[in-house]
Amino acid sequence: MTIFPIEKIRADFPILKEKIRNKPLVYLDNAATCQKPQVVIDSISHLYTHEYANVHRGVHTLSIKSTDRYEGAREKVKDFINANSTKEIIFVRGATEAINLIASTYAKENIKHGDEILITAMEHHSNIVPWQMFCEQTGAVLKVAPINLQGELIYTEFEKLISDKTKLVSVVHMSNALGTINPVKKIIAAAKARNIPVLLDGAQAIPHMTVDVQELDCDFYAFSGHKLYAPSGIGVLYGKQALLDAMPPYQGGGDMIRKVTFEETEYNALPYKFEAGTPSIADVVGLGAAIDYLTEIGMDNIAAYEAELLEYATEKASKIEGLRIIGEAKDKGAILSFVLDKIHPHDIGTMLDSLGIAVRAGHHCAMPVMDFFEVPATARASFAMYNTKAEIDVLMDGIEQLIEVFG
Ligand code: 7TS
């Protein structure tokens, strides 16, 4: 077994040296967004210092350099998720925009009144609300596959909900509120058997495991850069080329056209057809740098290390009296959502902050999950590859202190 280079990795993230309230920062809010390694910060600074200009527009040296960097990052994303072609990699603002893009292009073209869109009960709001809006506008129907008390999809119920009316399956790969990793291969196979396209919301899965879109055989895959050690404001929509080719454009403007007259406009080829306007150039370059960094460490190594962290945290948390873990799926990523008897999650969050520990307290943009578990909110510790067992000890000691004082 390779030894995970945790000390080196920690040293690569400057913010981890910060003190919060005079305590060493223990950053456990990685599901909301994770911190950035120096190489990512430097890549942005380098671009702005030496190579910055607009992309796809100029013949001048800086524009060529900037375009090379930008398109080079697209190549890196393609390799990272094993897409077939860079034409299948669309840069967007994040997972939210990727899903909204599908709702306003693919869905608009292919899903009509009475047709059904199938999601699960553990979705983030960004994979619920765009479909509700779409259904309101078109008369399509949103179907929701239920979960069990462990926070797992009840697969048999999911299967029963697939019918000839289903025109899109859109499910989360890994839940942000529960940590559950869905049986996406099974889901995709079941949908494929009826020729139904599948969109995976990979916002949480992407930083924690190897994602191979060809092996998965999903039709669309959405993720955000900022949860993948890359800048905020950039994300990716992967789509199979044939589907993307057939879809109408998303936004109109510069770069997405080949020819414009007042009578008609001819759209650009993929992937530019979906990238209207000046993109977030430096953030794309930062995403490329993050991918290089992660590739060097190896996603499988990261997954193995984080599995150890989760196991350690779960074992310790299970021993704390009055602590209830929300989300106990067999297949689970590095997220520990919990509630404490008598202490509101927001108070947990505030009090842990006074110890230098950052966790998220709230509904995690998954209010239906909170309703299902009959809790107003949870406290959530979400781990990244730079976290350690020693930090988990600090968290657990902090929780014990809270219980002692307020429980
Ligand atoms: N899907 C999932 C599963 C998510 O966890 C999130 C963000 C999104 C979609 C939306 O991503 P965005 O980058 O477009 O905002 N999740 C969280 C979270 O758990 N806490 O803050 C944001």
XYZ file of C-alpha atoms and ligand atoms in Angstrom:
429
model
C 0.000 0.000 0.000
C 1.331 3.450 -0.871
C 1.725 5.865 1.981
C -0.457 8.917 1.558
C 1.760 12.036 1.580
C -0.461 13.918 4.016
C 2.212 16.250 5.405
C 3.278 17.348 1.953
C -0.327 17.823 0.887
C -1.104 19.941 3.945
C 1.934 22.085 3.263
C 0.590 22.726 -0.246
C -2.508 24.500 1.137
C -1.471 27.864 2.598
C -4.796 28.568 4.294
C -4.394 25.524 6.523
C -1.759 27.463 8.440
C -4.311 30.102 9.459
C -5.388 30.500 13.051
C -9.080 30.948 13.766
C -9.851 32.483 17.113
C -6.282 31.777 18.123
C -6.668 28.082 17.384
C -5.251 26.150 14.460
C -7.861 26.005 11.721
C -9.631 22.661 11.437
C -11.431 23.005 8.131
C -14.225 20.452 7.832
C -16.592 22.255 5.490
C -15.240 20.791 2.294
C -18.609 19.742 0.911
C -19.555 23.425 0.778
C -16.266 24.338 -0.834
C -12.712 23.186 -0.355
C -9.443 25.067 -0.022
C -6.940 25.690 -2.795
C -3.373 24.456 -3.133
C -0.619 26.950 -3.883
C -0.238 25.572 -7.428
C -3.811 26.597 -8.216
C -3.348 30.054 -6.705
C -0.062 30.441 -8.597
C -1.568 29.351 -11.899
C -4.106 32.170 -11.711
C -1.528 34.705 -10.634
C 0.830 33.570 -13.425
C -1.861 33.915 -16.039
C -2.778 37.450 -14.959
C 0.873 38.435 -14.564
C 2.227 37.037 -17.832
C -0.307 35.531 -20.211
C -3.711 37.099 -19.857
C -5.915 38.223 -22.741
C -9.316 37.206 -24.052
C -9.604 33.762 -25.639
C -10.537 32.617 -29.153
C -10.402 36.157 -30.449
C -7.010 37.559 -31.177
C -4.038 36.741 -33.312
C -1.778 38.537 -30.871
C 0.627 36.598 -28.685
C -1.165 37.007 -25.378
C -4.489 35.932 -26.795
C -2.857 32.853 -28.271
C -1.172 32.033 -24.950
C -4.373 32.566 -23.008
C -6.348 30.447 -25.454
C -3.745 27.680 -25.234
C -4.020 27.665 -21.450
C -7.797 27.697 -21.581
C -8.081 24.915 -24.134
C -5.266 23.028 -22.419
C -7.416 22.935 -19.294
C -10.305 21.535 -21.309
C -8.010 18.744 -22.456
C -7.093 18.046 -18.805
C -10.768 17.872 -17.800
C -11.439 15.516 -20.694
C -8.674 13.176 -19.530
C -9.633 13.515 -15.862
C -13.163 12.200 -16.427
C -12.190 10.121 -19.461
C -14.527 11.827 -21.899
C -14.229 10.845 -25.514
C -13.512 14.320 -26.824
C -12.955 17.913 -25.686
C -16.159 18.698 -27.616
C -17.975 17.027 -24.736
C -16.557 19.381 -22.081
C -18.619 22.539 -21.613
C -17.359 25.138 -19.161
C -20.120 26.583 -16.994
C -20.234 28.390 -13.652
C -20.803 25.253 -11.624
C -23.003 22.216 -11.108
C -26.033 24.473 -10.688
C -25.565 26.086 -14.065
C -24.825 22.726 -15.698
C -28.166 21.320 -14.533
C -30.020 24.487 -15.499
C -28.401 24.308 -18.924
C -29.848 20.829 -19.447
C -33.242 21.992 -18.224
C -33.312 24.913 -20.630
C -31.892 23.128 -23.667
C -32.125 19.333 -23.700
C -35.298 19.199 -21.630
C -36.983 22.036 -23.503
C -36.444 20.206 -26.760
C -37.226 16.670 -25.632
C -39.582 16.684 -22.645
C -43.219 17.629 -23.050
C -46.485 17.891 -21.132
C -47.198 14.628 -19.285
C -43.645 13.300 -19.635
C -41.761 12.468 -16.464
C -38.405 13.415 -14.973
C -37.134 11.067 -12.286
C -34.939 12.228 -9.402
C -34.320 10.908 -5.880
C -35.345 12.139 -2.447
C -31.748 13.018 -1.574
C -31.117 15.654 -4.228
C -29.537 19.046 -3.624
C -31.947 21.889 -4.406
C -30.039 22.477 -7.631
C -31.291 19.129 -8.913
C -34.855 19.747 -7.728
C -35.767 23.358 -8.367
C -34.739 23.597 -12.061
C -36.980 20.577 -12.734
C -39.859 22.030 -10.732
C -39.559 25.230 -12.737
C -39.402 23.221 -15.949
C -42.459 21.153 -14.980
C -44.389 24.289 -14.083
C -43.658 25.744 -17.502
C -44.353 22.617 -19.535
C -46.731 20.392 -17.609
C -44.102 17.677 -17.300
C -44.179 15.719 -14.040
C -41.411 15.357 -11.448
C -41.155 11.904 -9.869
C -39.124 11.319 -6.735
C -37.657 7.944 -5.781
C -37.685 7.443 -1.998
C -34.826 6.791 0.422
C -34.663 4.617 3.544
C -33.652 5.521 7.087
C -30.006 4.802 6.339
C -30.219 7.478 3.680
C -29.955 5.020 0.797
C -32.005 5.082 -2.359
C -34.666 2.363 -2.251
C -33.632 0.934 -5.571
C -36.666 -1.295 -6.076
C -38.920 1.758 -5.726
C -36.703 3.718 -8.091
C -37.021 0.966 -10.683
C -40.792 0.924 -10.329
C -40.904 4.628 -11.124
C -39.152 4.194 -14.473
C -41.706 3.909 -17.240
C -42.252 4.791 -20.857
C -43.230 8.247 -19.640
C -39.781 8.838 -18.125
C -37.786 11.113 -20.384
C -34.862 11.936 -18.113
C -33.294 10.454 -14.988
C -31.337 13.039 -13.001
C -29.689 11.785 -9.826
C -26.978 12.797 -7.457
C -23.836 10.651 -7.612
C -22.941 11.375 -3.969
C -25.289 13.178 -1.586
C -24.010 16.355 0.063
C -26.315 16.050 3.071
C -25.864 12.335 3.773
C -22.694 11.237 2.024
C -24.579 8.408 0.287
C -23.011 7.184 -2.936
C -25.774 6.085 -5.257
C -25.647 2.857 -7.286
C -25.270 4.905 -10.434
C -24.158 2.057 -12.682
C -27.322 0.135 -11.867
C -29.409 3.276 -12.306
C -27.833 3.992 -15.685
C -28.285 0.398 -16.860
C -31.967 0.475 -15.907
C -32.486 3.783 -17.720
C -30.504 2.641 -20.772
C -32.726 -0.421 -21.083
C -35.512 2.053 -21.917
C -33.364 4.526 -23.829
C -33.722 7.173 -21.135
C -30.809 9.591 -20.784
C -29.184 9.996 -17.374
C -27.754 13.162 -15.870
C -25.499 12.681 -12.854
C -24.980 15.499 -10.396
C -21.351 14.866 -9.578
C -20.738 17.977 -7.464
C -19.814 15.920 -4.401
C -18.517 12.766 -6.049
C -15.868 14.363 -8.229
C -13.343 15.285 -5.480
C -13.621 11.931 -3.749
C -13.287 9.216 -6.400
C -12.214 8.384 -9.918
C -14.999 9.349 -12.287
C -14.940 7.750 -15.721
C -17.878 8.969 -17.766
C -17.373 6.385 -20.484
C -17.294 3.537 -18.018
C -20.349 4.941 -16.245
C -22.016 5.479 -19.618
C -23.928 8.476 -18.262
C -25.232 10.970 -20.802
C -24.502 14.094 -18.786
C -22.263 14.713 -15.789
C -22.268 18.008 -13.867
C -19.706 19.289 -11.381
C -18.233 22.425 -9.822
C -14.564 23.356 -9.751
C -14.633 24.861 -6.278
C -15.299 21.503 -4.609
C -12.387 20.046 -6.597
C -9.636 22.286 -5.158
C -10.141 24.685 -8.078
C -11.497 28.251 -8.080
C -15.137 29.107 -7.569
C -17.121 30.357 -10.533
C -16.147 27.515 -12.824
C -17.674 24.113 -13.425
C -18.169 21.520 -16.090
C -21.022 19.973 -17.945
C -19.996 16.780 -19.670
C -22.392 15.546 -22.333
C -22.212 12.860 -24.967
C -21.375 14.498 -28.237
C -24.406 13.267 -30.162
C -26.750 14.667 -27.521
C -24.932 17.992 -27.261
C -24.876 18.311 -31.036
C -28.624 17.897 -31.226
C -29.339 20.359 -28.411
C -30.210 24.007 -29.021
C -27.784 26.578 -27.613
C -28.086 27.782 -24.035
C -27.280 31.495 -24.123
C -26.753 33.678 -27.145
C -23.804 35.991 -27.602
C -20.198 36.128 -28.647
C -18.151 32.978 -29.240
C -21.162 30.677 -29.630
C -21.759 31.740 -33.216
C -20.163 31.013 -36.583
C -22.009 33.642 -38.586
C -24.504 36.312 -37.628
C -26.735 38.406 -39.851
C -29.894 40.182 -38.813
C -31.847 37.514 -40.647
C -30.265 34.459 -39.062
C -27.411 33.106 -36.997
C -25.343 30.025 -37.581
C -24.134 28.492 -34.325
C -20.584 27.518 -33.526
C -19.394 23.923 -33.226
C -19.081 22.082 -29.917
C -18.153 22.916 -27.258
C -18.291 26.640 -28.091
C -21.967 26.516 -28.998
C -22.661 26.406 -25.260
C -20.104 28.972 -24.125
C -21.498 32.400 -24.955
C -19.492 35.437 -23.908
C -16.083 35.838 -22.328
C -15.605 32.852 -20.044
C -14.025 32.693 -16.614
C -10.597 32.276 -18.202
C -8.381 32.324 -15.117
C -10.706 30.011 -13.230
C -10.572 27.487 -16.060
C -6.772 27.663 -15.936
C -6.977 27.156 -12.161
C -9.179 24.126 -12.714
C -6.550 22.689 -15.039
C -3.884 23.209 -12.368
C -6.084 21.525 -9.738
C -6.564 18.532 -12.017
C -2.811 18.218 -12.583
C -2.300 18.349 -8.837
C -4.952 15.709 -8.132
C -3.764 13.459 -10.918
C -0.308 13.414 -9.404
C -1.685 12.297 -6.038
C -4.135 9.883 -7.674
C -7.888 9.862 -7.131
C -7.857 6.234 -5.990
C -5.275 7.104 -3.322
C -7.430 10.009 -2.205
C -10.493 7.767 -2.035
C -8.643 5.196 0.058
C -7.277 7.813 2.454
C -10.648 9.519 2.889
C -12.365 6.177 3.476
C -10.035 5.720 6.445
C -10.886 9.196 7.733
C -14.615 8.545 7.447
C -14.351 5.198 9.185
C -12.347 6.748 12.001
C -14.773 9.660 12.400
C -17.836 7.411 12.264
C -16.433 5.083 14.885
C -15.621 7.949 17.228
C -18.931 9.717 16.649
C -20.879 6.514 17.281
C -19.438 6.383 20.775
C -20.675 9.845 21.736
C -23.872 9.611 23.725
C -26.629 11.860 22.416
C -25.099 12.095 18.923
C -27.147 10.766 16.030
C -25.541 10.304 12.650
C -27.810 11.281 9.754
C -26.875 9.171 6.769
C -25.539 5.688 7.362
C -25.450 4.277 3.866
C -23.231 1.275 3.251
C -21.640 3.049 0.324
C -20.709 6.462 1.603
C -18.253 9.281 0.914
C -16.379 11.398 3.442
C -19.308 13.271 4.978
C -20.516 13.025 8.560
C -23.860 14.722 9.178
C -25.100 14.600 12.745
C -27.435 16.066 15.304
C -27.057 16.300 19.080
C -29.796 15.926 21.655
C -30.810 19.324 23.011
C -28.290 21.408 21.016
C -29.429 23.057 17.793
C -27.096 22.459 14.816
C -26.540 26.195 14.410
C -25.309 26.378 17.979
C -23.034 23.403 17.306
C -21.600 25.275 14.330
C -21.067 28.493 16.267
C -19.527 26.789 19.263
C -17.221 24.640 17.175
C -16.091 27.783 15.383
C -14.926 29.174 18.716
C -12.569 26.175 18.811
C -11.261 26.894 15.317
C -13.361 24.136 13.728
C -15.314 24.923 10.561
C -18.359 22.725 9.950
C -21.562 23.606 8.154
C -24.793 23.741 10.095
C -28.040 23.996 8.208
C -30.235 22.184 5.717
C -27.368 21.916 3.205
C -29.693 22.940 0.375
C -31.426 19.608 0.774
C -34.538 20.566 2.751
C -36.501 17.461 1.704
C -33.757 15.321 3.284
C -34.146 17.246 6.552
C -37.930 16.737 6.402
C -37.470 13.022 5.815
C -35.255 12.645 8.878
C -37.496 15.032 10.832
C -34.677 17.362 11.798
C -34.588 21.116 11.182
C -30.947 20.979 10.169
C -27.788 18.980 10.794
C -24.208 19.780 11.625
C -21.979 18.444 8.889
C -18.299 17.637 8.995
C -17.119 16.991 5.464
C -13.596 15.782 4.873
C -11.021 16.463 2.196
C -7.730 14.793 1.361
C -5.842 17.283 3.566
C -7.723 16.415 6.749
C -6.224 14.173 9.408
C -7.292 11.848 12.185
C -5.808 14.371 14.618
C -8.293 16.949 13.312
C -11.109 14.473 13.767
C -9.943 14.073 17.376
C -10.180 17.858 17.803
C -13.715 17.773 16.374
C -14.829 14.940 18.617
C -13.290 16.563 21.706
C -15.098 19.770 20.757
C -18.410 17.938 20.481
C -17.854 16.268 23.874
C -17.158 19.681 25.391
C -20.388 21.076 23.938
C -22.394 18.221 25.330
C -20.803 18.655 28.715
C -21.554 22.370 28.865
C -24.910 22.590 27.063
C -26.282 19.081 26.645
N -25.168 19.272 -6.181
C -24.677 18.860 -5.010
C -24.760 17.422 -4.638
C -24.067 19.789 -4.163
O -23.570 19.378 -3.012
C -24.005 21.143 -4.551
C -23.429 22.198 -3.642
C -24.511 21.494 -5.790
C -25.091 20.543 -6.576
C -24.445 22.896 -6.304
O -23.141 23.227 -6.560
P -22.751 24.747 -6.941
O -21.270 24.730 -6.959
O -23.333 25.001 -8.284
O -23.336 25.607 -5.874
N -23.429 21.845 -2.288
C -23.167 22.654 -1.242
C -23.134 22.193 0.077
O -23.329 21.033 0.417
N -22.877 23.216 0.888
O -22.713 24.329 0.140
C -22.897 23.977 -1.186
